[in-house]
Amino acid sequence: MAEGETESPGPKKRGPYISSITSRSVNLVIRGVVLFFIGVFLALVLNLLQIQRNVTLFPPDVIASIFSSAWWVPPCCGTASAVIGLLYPCIDRHLGEPHKFKREWSSVMRCVAVFVGINHASAKVDFDNNIQLSLTLAALSIGLWWTFDRSCSGFGLGVGIAFLATLITQLLVYNGVYQYTSPDFLYVRSWLPCIFFAGGITMGNIGRQLAMYECKVIAEKSHQE
């Protein structure tokens, strides 16, 4: 090569911003942040519905916070949403079975709408007894899984999330953090696991869709290089 000539940078030379955005670690953080804020938003909306119908009761001194919700509820739900949304695609990769059923944003939005409807029904619809309401919500929650997921891993994670979240809620109620009106299942309402199950499936679908977008970005980067 003659003196004074410079080597062509070539197509592999990329700016630091593009390189960092398309890296797995940064994409993982971005997905976690997006899932966190989605969980916070849903917690504010859904908890407001529960409080308006007097399903959950908080002490008077915490009602003064934003949207009549205890300050710690949205961050906790946001954190749980981030963990669940990141866990679902991670389990899929570990099992070697990427989830392909109805993988488009329109399906995810319908799943969110159905989940909000199930939560709203738990506070709005009046049944003769809690058993009828619990069975109805259980059928709706399983229907949500069948319509938008249909994976064994998704069902198993949903059941595990429902069990763990219900146990944590029972401990909070037992320690007087808040309470449910007319509890019929160890300090809580018997339909609560159904809500947690549907919520786990919903956040799992959102997490899978975000992970699918990340895979597309990485694939495009590899193709360009």
PDB file of C-alpha atoms in Angstrom:
ATOM      1  CA  MET A   1       0.000   0.000   0.000  1.00  0.00           C
ATOM      2  CA  ALA A   2       1.404   3.371  -1.022  1.00  0.00           C
ATOM      3  CA  GLU A   3       2.409   5.853   1.646  1.00  0.00           C
ATOM      4  CA  GLY A   4      -0.328   8.374   2.375  1.00  0.00           C
ATOM      5  CA  GLU A   5      -3.151   6.029   1.434  1.00  0.00           C
ATOM      6  CA  THR A   6      -5.631   5.209   4.180  1.00  0.00           C
ATOM      7  CA  GLU A   7      -7.442   1.916   4.627  1.00  0.00           C
ATOM      8  CA  SER A   8     -11.158   2.028   3.849  1.00  0.00           C
ATOM      9  CA  PRO A   9     -13.203   1.721   7.021  1.00  0.00           C
ATOM     10  CA  GLY A  10     -15.429  -0.954   5.465  1.00  0.00           C
ATOM     11  CA  PRO A  11     -19.010  -1.859   6.357  1.00  0.00           C
ATOM     12  CA  LYS A  12     -18.086  -3.295   9.760  1.00  0.00           C
ATOM     13  CA  LYS A  13     -17.160   0.072  11.248  1.00  0.00           C
ATOM     14  CA  ARG A  14     -20.085   1.230  13.386  1.00  0.00           C
ATOM     15  CA  GLY A  15     -20.704   4.166  15.695  1.00  0.00           C
ATOM     16  CA  PRO A  16     -20.666   3.607  19.468  1.00  0.00           C
ATOM     17  CA  TYR A  17     -24.384   4.437  19.780  1.00  0.00           C
ATOM     18  CA  ILE A  18     -25.506   1.803  17.260  1.00  0.00           C
ATOM     19  CA  SER A  19     -23.129  -0.781  18.688  1.00  0.00           C
ATOM     20  CA  SER A  20     -24.373  -0.286  22.233  1.00  0.00           C
ATOM     21  CA  ILE A  21     -28.069  -0.227  21.341  1.00  0.00           C
ATOM     22  CA  THR A  22     -27.859  -3.524  19.490  1.00  0.00           C
ATOM     23  CA  SER A  23     -25.904  -5.313  22.219  1.00  0.00           C
ATOM     24  CA  ARG A  24     -27.730  -7.948  24.233  1.00  0.00           C
ATOM     25  CA  SER A  25     -26.994  -6.452  27.633  1.00  0.00           C
ATOM     26  CA  VAL A  26     -28.337  -3.012  26.739  1.00  0.00           C
ATOM     27  CA  ASN A  27     -31.378  -4.524  25.043  1.00  0.00           C
ATOM     28  CA  LEU A  28     -32.039  -6.539  28.195  1.00  0.00           C
ATOM     29  CA  VAL A  29     -31.997  -3.351  30.267  1.00  0.00           C
ATOM     30  CA  ILE A  30     -34.237  -1.560  27.791  1.00  0.00           C
ATOM     31  CA  ARG A  31     -36.756  -4.416  27.833  1.00  0.00           C
ATOM     32  CA  GLY A  32     -36.694  -4.460  31.628  1.00  0.00           C
ATOM     33  CA  VAL A  33     -37.362  -0.722  31.828  1.00  0.00           C
ATOM     34  CA  VAL A  34     -40.211  -0.928  29.301  1.00  0.00           C
ATOM     35  CA  LEU A  35     -41.783  -3.842  31.179  1.00  0.00           C
ATOM     36  CA  PHE A  36     -41.393  -1.991  34.480  1.00  0.00           C
ATOM     37  CA  PHE A  37     -43.308   1.064  33.258  1.00  0.00           C
ATOM     38  CA  ILE A  38     -45.993  -1.100  31.655  1.00  0.00           C
ATOM     39  CA  GLY A  39     -46.440  -2.867  34.985  1.00  0.00           C
ATOM     40  CA  VAL A  40     -46.608   0.452  36.856  1.00  0.00           C
ATOM     41  CA  PHE A  41     -49.255   1.779  34.479  1.00  0.00           C
ATOM     42  CA  LEU A  42     -51.404  -1.360  34.696  1.00  0.00           C
ATOM     43  CA  ALA A  43     -51.052  -1.399  38.492  1.00  0.00           C
ATOM     44  CA  LEU A  44     -52.306   2.182  38.761  1.00  0.00           C
ATOM     45  CA  VAL A  45     -55.283   1.547  36.499  1.00  0.00           C
ATOM     46  CA  LEU A  46     -56.300  -1.857  37.861  1.00  0.00           C
ATOM     47  CA  ASN A  47     -55.738  -0.983  41.511  1.00  0.00           C
ATOM     48  CA  LEU A  48     -57.866   2.122  41.038  1.00  0.00           C
ATOM     49  CA  LEU A  49     -60.710  -0.085  39.798  1.00  0.00           C
ATOM     50  CA  GLN A  50     -60.379  -2.332  42.849  1.00  0.00           C
ATOM     51  CA  ILE A  51     -60.379   0.598  45.273  1.00  0.00           C
ATOM     52  CA  GLN A  52     -63.390   2.245  43.615  1.00  0.00           C
ATOM     53  CA  ARG A  53     -65.381  -0.958  44.091  1.00  0.00           C
ATOM     54  CA  ASN A  54     -64.114  -1.343  47.692  1.00  0.00           C
ATOM     55  CA  VAL A  55     -62.521  -4.699  46.893  1.00  0.00           C
ATOM     56  CA  THR A  56     -59.237  -3.634  48.515  1.00  0.00           C
ATOM     57  CA  LEU A  57     -58.998  -1.274  51.472  1.00  0.00           C
ATOM     58  CA  PHE A  58     -55.884   0.713  52.389  1.00  0.00           C
ATOM     59  CA  PRO A  59     -55.418   2.692  55.599  1.00  0.00           C
ATOM     60  CA  PRO A  60     -56.533   6.358  55.300  1.00  0.00           C
ATOM     61  CA  ASP A  61     -53.002   7.736  55.518  1.00  0.00           C
ATOM     62  CA  VAL A  62     -51.891   6.007  52.293  1.00  0.00           C
ATOM     63  CA  ILE A  63     -54.944   6.854  50.216  1.00  0.00           C
ATOM     64  CA  ALA A  64     -53.629  10.383  49.671  1.00  0.00           C
ATOM     65  CA  SER A  65     -50.949   9.170  47.251  1.00  0.00           C
ATOM     66  CA  ILE A  66     -51.154   9.156  43.463  1.00  0.00           C
ATOM     67  CA  PHE A  67     -54.361   7.772  41.907  1.00  0.00           C
ATOM     68  CA  SER A  68     -55.601   6.689  45.366  1.00  0.00           C
ATOM     69  CA  SER A  69     -53.063   3.875  45.440  1.00  0.00           C
ATOM     70  CA  ALA A  70     -50.489   3.011  48.105  1.00  0.00           C
ATOM     71  CA  TRP A  71     -47.126   4.331  46.913  1.00  0.00           C
ATOM     72  CA  TRP A  72     -45.423   0.936  47.030  1.00  0.00           C
ATOM     73  CA  VAL A  73     -47.961  -0.926  44.868  1.00  0.00           C
ATOM     74  CA  PRO A  74     -46.939   0.431  41.418  1.00  0.00           C
ATOM     75  CA  PRO A  75     -43.153  -0.068  41.914  1.00  0.00           C
ATOM     76  CA  CYS A  76     -43.691  -3.607  43.208  1.00  0.00           C
ATOM     77  CA  CYS A  77     -45.973  -4.480  40.294  1.00  0.00           C
ATOM     78  CA  GLY A  78     -43.532  -2.866  37.875  1.00  0.00           C
ATOM     79  CA  THR A  79     -40.632  -4.892  39.247  1.00  0.00           C
ATOM     80  CA  ALA A  80     -42.662  -8.104  39.127  1.00  0.00           C
ATOM     81  CA  SER A  81     -43.714  -7.314  35.554  1.00  0.00           C
ATOM     82  CA  ALA A  82     -40.097  -6.806  34.505  1.00  0.00           C
ATOM     83  CA  VAL A  83     -39.017 -10.092  36.094  1.00  0.00           C
ATOM     84  CA  ILE A  84     -41.911 -12.031  34.542  1.00  0.00           C
ATOM     85  CA  GLY A  85     -41.508 -10.423  31.131  1.00  0.00           C
ATOM     86  CA  LEU A  86     -37.795 -11.263  31.041  1.00  0.00           C
ATOM     87  CA  LEU A  87     -38.293 -14.747  32.489  1.00  0.00           C
ATOM     88  CA  TYR A  88     -40.696 -16.034  29.833  1.00  0.00           C
ATOM     89  CA  PRO A  89     -38.377 -15.652  26.792  1.00  0.00           C
ATOM     90  CA  CYS A  90     -35.451 -16.837  28.919  1.00  0.00           C
ATOM     91  CA  ILE A  91     -37.280 -20.081  29.722  1.00  0.00           C
ATOM     92  CA  ASP A  92     -38.226 -20.448  26.056  1.00  0.00           C
ATOM     93  CA  ARG A  93     -34.559 -20.207  25.040  1.00  0.00           C
ATOM     94  CA  HIS A  94     -33.512 -22.603  27.801  1.00  0.00           C
ATOM     95  CA  LEU A  95     -36.037 -25.191  26.625  1.00  0.00           C
ATOM     96  CA  GLY A  96     -35.029 -24.638  23.018  1.00  0.00           C
ATOM     97  CA  GLU A  97     -38.641 -23.962  22.062  1.00  0.00           C
ATOM     98  CA  PRO A  98     -39.060 -20.350  20.915  1.00  0.00           C
ATOM     99  CA  HIS A  99     -42.675 -19.286  21.251  1.00  0.00           C
ATOM    100  CA  LYS A 100     -44.166 -18.612  17.811  1.00  0.00           C
ATOM    101  CA  PHE A 101     -47.918 -18.649  18.502  1.00  0.00           C
ATOM    102  CA  LYS A 102     -49.585 -15.337  17.555  1.00  0.00           C
ATOM    103  CA  ARG A 103     -46.398 -13.314  17.767  1.00  0.00           C
ATOM    104  CA  GLU A 104     -47.584  -9.873  16.681  1.00  0.00           C
ATOM    105  CA  TRP A 105     -48.327  -6.686  18.599  1.00  0.00           C
ATOM    106  CA  SER A 106     -52.023  -6.718  17.733  1.00  0.00           C
ATOM    107  CA  SER A 107     -52.381 -10.057  19.520  1.00  0.00           C
ATOM    108  CA  VAL A 108     -50.445  -8.731  22.525  1.00  0.00           C
ATOM    109  CA  MET A 109     -52.727  -5.685  22.747  1.00  0.00           C
ATOM    110  CA  ARG A 110     -55.809  -7.928  22.643  1.00  0.00           C
ATOM    111  CA  CYS A 111     -54.296 -10.021  25.426  1.00  0.00           C
ATOM    112  CA  VAL A 112     -53.810  -6.884  27.551  1.00  0.00           C
ATOM    113  CA  ALA A 113     -57.414  -5.832  26.856  1.00  0.00           C
ATOM    114  CA  VAL A 114     -58.749  -9.239  27.916  1.00  0.00           C
ATOM    115  CA  PHE A 115     -56.648  -9.151  31.096  1.00  0.00           C
ATOM    116  CA  VAL A 116     -58.003  -5.704  31.999  1.00  0.00           C
ATOM    117  CA  GLY A 117     -61.504  -7.032  31.318  1.00  0.00           C
ATOM    118  CA  ILE A 118     -60.965 -10.011  33.624  1.00  0.00           C
ATOM    119  CA  ASN A 119     -59.692  -7.725  36.383  1.00  0.00           C
ATOM    120  CA  HIS A 120     -62.604  -5.358  35.848  1.00  0.00           C
ATOM    121  CA  ALA A 121     -65.061  -8.266  36.024  1.00  0.00           C
ATOM    122  CA  SER A 122     -63.643  -9.309  39.392  1.00  0.00           C
ATOM    123  CA  ALA A 123     -64.591  -5.896  40.794  1.00  0.00           C
ATOM    124  CA  LYS A 124     -67.681  -5.040  38.771  1.00  0.00           C
ATOM    125  CA  VAL A 125     -69.718  -8.186  38.140  1.00  0.00           C
ATOM    126  CA  ASP A 126     -71.935  -9.357  40.982  1.00  0.00           C
ATOM    127  CA  PHE A 127     -72.411 -13.083  41.564  1.00  0.00           C
ATOM    128  CA  ASP A 128     -74.472 -14.915  44.131  1.00  0.00           C
ATOM    129  CA  ASN A 129     -71.316 -16.172  45.839  1.00  0.00           C
ATOM    130  CA  ASN A 130     -67.539 -16.036  45.493  1.00  0.00           C
ATOM    131  CA  ILE A 131     -67.346 -19.626  44.243  1.00  0.00           C
ATOM    132  CA  GLN A 132     -69.264 -18.765  41.081  1.00  0.00           C
ATOM    133  CA  LEU A 133     -67.103 -15.697  40.518  1.00  0.00           C
ATOM    134  CA  SER A 134     -63.904 -17.665  41.101  1.00  0.00           C
ATOM    135  CA  LEU A 135     -64.921 -20.426  38.673  1.00  0.00           C
ATOM    136  CA  THR A 136     -65.894 -17.857  36.044  1.00  0.00           C
ATOM    137  CA  LEU A 137     -62.600 -15.971  36.363  1.00  0.00           C
ATOM    138  CA  ALA A 138     -60.666 -19.251  36.327  1.00  0.00           C
ATOM    139  CA  ALA A 139     -62.347 -20.205  33.046  1.00  0.00           C
ATOM    140  CA  LEU A 140     -61.642 -16.754  31.580  1.00  0.00           C
ATOM    141  CA  SER A 141     -57.993 -16.885  32.675  1.00  0.00           C
ATOM    142  CA  ILE A 142     -57.459 -20.327  31.155  1.00  0.00           C
ATOM    143  CA  GLY A 143     -59.229 -19.080  28.036  1.00  0.00           C
ATOM    144  CA  LEU A 144     -56.783 -16.174  27.884  1.00  0.00           C
ATOM    145  CA  TRP A 145     -53.862 -18.614  28.075  1.00  0.00           C
ATOM    146  CA  TRP A 146     -55.374 -20.843  25.382  1.00  0.00           C
ATOM    147  CA  THR A 147     -56.139 -17.913  23.077  1.00  0.00           C
ATOM    148  CA  PHE A 148     -52.835 -16.046  23.346  1.00  0.00           C
ATOM    149  CA  ASP A 149     -50.233 -18.535  24.594  1.00  0.00           C
ATOM    150  CA  ARG A 150     -50.948 -22.303  24.448  1.00  0.00           C
ATOM    151  CA  SER A 151     -47.461 -23.233  25.643  1.00  0.00           C
ATOM    152  CA  CYS A 152     -46.836 -25.675  28.493  1.00  0.00           C
ATOM    153  CA  SER A 153     -44.030 -23.475  29.819  1.00  0.00           C
ATOM    154  CA  GLY A 154     -46.363 -20.463  29.818  1.00  0.00           C
ATOM    155  CA  PHE A 155     -49.046 -22.361  31.711  1.00  0.00           C
ATOM    156  CA  GLY A 156     -46.556 -23.697  34.247  1.00  0.00           C
ATOM    157  CA  LEU A 157     -45.020 -20.276  34.841  1.00  0.00           C
ATOM    158  CA  GLY A 158     -48.505 -18.766  35.151  1.00  0.00           C
ATOM    159  CA  VAL A 159     -49.473 -21.286  37.828  1.00  0.00           C
ATOM    160  CA  GLY A 160     -46.204 -20.710  39.694  1.00  0.00           C
ATOM    161  CA  ILE A 161     -46.637 -16.935  39.517  1.00  0.00           C
ATOM    162  CA  ALA A 162     -50.223 -17.203  40.758  1.00  0.00           C
ATOM    163  CA  PHE A 163     -49.179 -19.369  43.717  1.00  0.00           C
ATOM    164  CA  LEU A 164     -46.228 -17.175  44.736  1.00  0.00           C
ATOM    165  CA  ALA A 165     -48.070 -13.870  44.281  1.00  0.00           C
ATOM    166  CA  THR A 166     -51.090 -15.131  46.247  1.00  0.00           C
ATOM    167  CA  LEU A 167     -48.822 -16.284  49.070  1.00  0.00           C
ATOM    168  CA  ILE A 168     -47.091 -12.892  49.226  1.00  0.00           C
ATOM    169  CA  THR A 169     -50.459 -11.121  49.223  1.00  0.00           C
ATOM    170  CA  GLN A 170     -51.702 -13.306  52.077  1.00  0.00           C
ATOM    171  CA  LEU A 171     -48.619 -12.393  54.109  1.00  0.00           C
ATOM    172  CA  LEU A 172     -49.177  -8.683  53.452  1.00  0.00           C
ATOM    173  CA  VAL A 173     -52.827  -8.886  54.493  1.00  0.00           C
ATOM    174  CA  TYR A 174     -51.933 -10.966  57.554  1.00  0.00           C
ATOM    175  CA  ASN A 175     -49.485  -8.254  58.658  1.00  0.00           C
ATOM    176  CA  GLY A 176     -52.093  -5.519  58.229  1.00  0.00           C
ATOM    177  CA  VAL A 177     -50.584  -3.758  55.226  1.00  0.00           C
ATOM    178  CA  TYR A 178     -54.017  -3.738  53.592  1.00  0.00           C
ATOM    179  CA  GLN A 179     -57.118  -5.913  53.506  1.00  0.00           C
ATOM    180  CA  TYR A 180     -59.804  -7.372  51.268  1.00  0.00           C
ATOM    181  CA  THR A 181     -63.509  -6.934  51.805  1.00  0.00           C
ATOM    182  CA  SER A 182     -65.296 -10.252  52.363  1.00  0.00           C
ATOM    183  CA  PRO A 183     -62.194 -12.483  52.274  1.00  0.00           C
ATOM    184  CA  ASP A 184     -63.044 -16.138  51.722  1.00  0.00           C
ATOM    185  CA  PHE A 185     -59.650 -17.767  51.111  1.00  0.00           C
ATOM    186  CA  LEU A 186     -57.006 -17.321  53.812  1.00  0.00           C
ATOM    187  CA  TYR A 187     -57.353 -13.519  54.236  1.00  0.00           C
ATOM    188  CA  VAL A 188     -57.862 -12.853  50.493  1.00  0.00           C
ATOM    189  CA  ARG A 189     -60.510 -13.418  47.820  1.00  0.00           C
ATOM    190  CA  SER A 190     -60.626 -16.869  46.244  1.00  0.00           C
ATOM    191  CA  TRP A 191     -60.465 -15.437  42.710  1.00  0.00           C
ATOM    192  CA  LEU A 192     -57.142 -13.654  43.306  1.00  0.00           C
ATOM    193  CA  PRO A 193     -54.942 -16.483  41.906  1.00  0.00           C
ATOM    194  CA  CYS A 194     -56.902 -16.258  38.646  1.00  0.00           C
ATOM    195  CA  ILE A 195     -55.988 -12.569  38.324  1.00  0.00           C
ATOM    196  CA  PHE A 196     -52.329 -13.295  39.016  1.00  0.00           C
ATOM    197  CA  PHE A 197     -52.349 -16.164  36.496  1.00  0.00           C
ATOM    198  CA  ALA A 198     -53.851 -13.961  33.775  1.00  0.00           C
ATOM    199  CA  GLY A 199     -51.420 -11.165  34.650  1.00  0.00           C
ATOM    200  CA  GLY A 200     -48.453 -13.523  34.355  1.00  0.00           C
ATOM    201  CA  ILE A 201     -49.585 -14.731  30.934  1.00  0.00           C
ATOM    202  CA  THR A 202     -50.129 -11.135  29.780  1.00  0.00           C
ATOM    203  CA  MET A 203     -46.728  -9.849  30.895  1.00  0.00           C
ATOM    204  CA  GLY A 204     -45.115 -12.982  29.494  1.00  0.00           C
ATOM    205  CA  ASN A 205     -46.629 -12.244  26.087  1.00  0.00           C
ATOM    206  CA  ILE A 206     -45.369  -8.662  26.208  1.00  0.00           C
ATOM    207  CA  GLY A 207     -41.913  -9.856  27.237  1.00  0.00           C
ATOM    208  CA  ARG A 208     -41.809 -12.427  24.445  1.00  0.00           C
ATOM    209  CA  GLN A 209     -42.810  -9.837  21.871  1.00  0.00           C
ATOM    210  CA  LEU A 210     -40.106  -7.423  23.053  1.00  0.00           C
ATOM    211  CA  ALA A 211     -37.544 -10.240  22.966  1.00  0.00           C
ATOM    212  CA  MET A 212     -38.628 -11.132  19.436  1.00  0.00           C
ATOM    213  CA  TYR A 213     -37.995  -7.527  18.373  1.00  0.00           C
ATOM    214  CA  GLU A 214     -34.516  -7.725  19.931  1.00  0.00           C
ATOM    215  CA  CYS A 215     -33.779 -10.883  17.945  1.00  0.00           C
ATOM    216  CA  LYS A 216     -34.794  -9.103  14.742  1.00  0.00           C
ATOM    217  CA  VAL A 217     -32.452  -6.196  15.514  1.00  0.00           C
ATOM    218  CA  ILE A 218     -29.520  -8.529  16.223  1.00  0.00           C
ATOM    219  CA  ALA A 219     -30.259 -10.536  13.069  1.00  0.00           C
ATOM    220  CA  GLU A 220     -30.288  -7.363  10.967  1.00  0.00           C
ATOM    221  CA  LYS A 221     -26.974  -6.294  12.498  1.00  0.00           C
ATOM    222  CA  SER A 222     -25.388  -9.666  11.703  1.00  0.00           C
ATOM    223  CA  HIS A 223     -26.692  -9.504   8.151  1.00  0.00           C
ATOM    224  CA  GLN A 224     -25.261  -6.016   7.630  1.00  0.00           C
ATOM    225  CA  GLU A 225     -21.872  -7.117   8.914  1.00  0.00           C
TER     226      GLU A 225
END
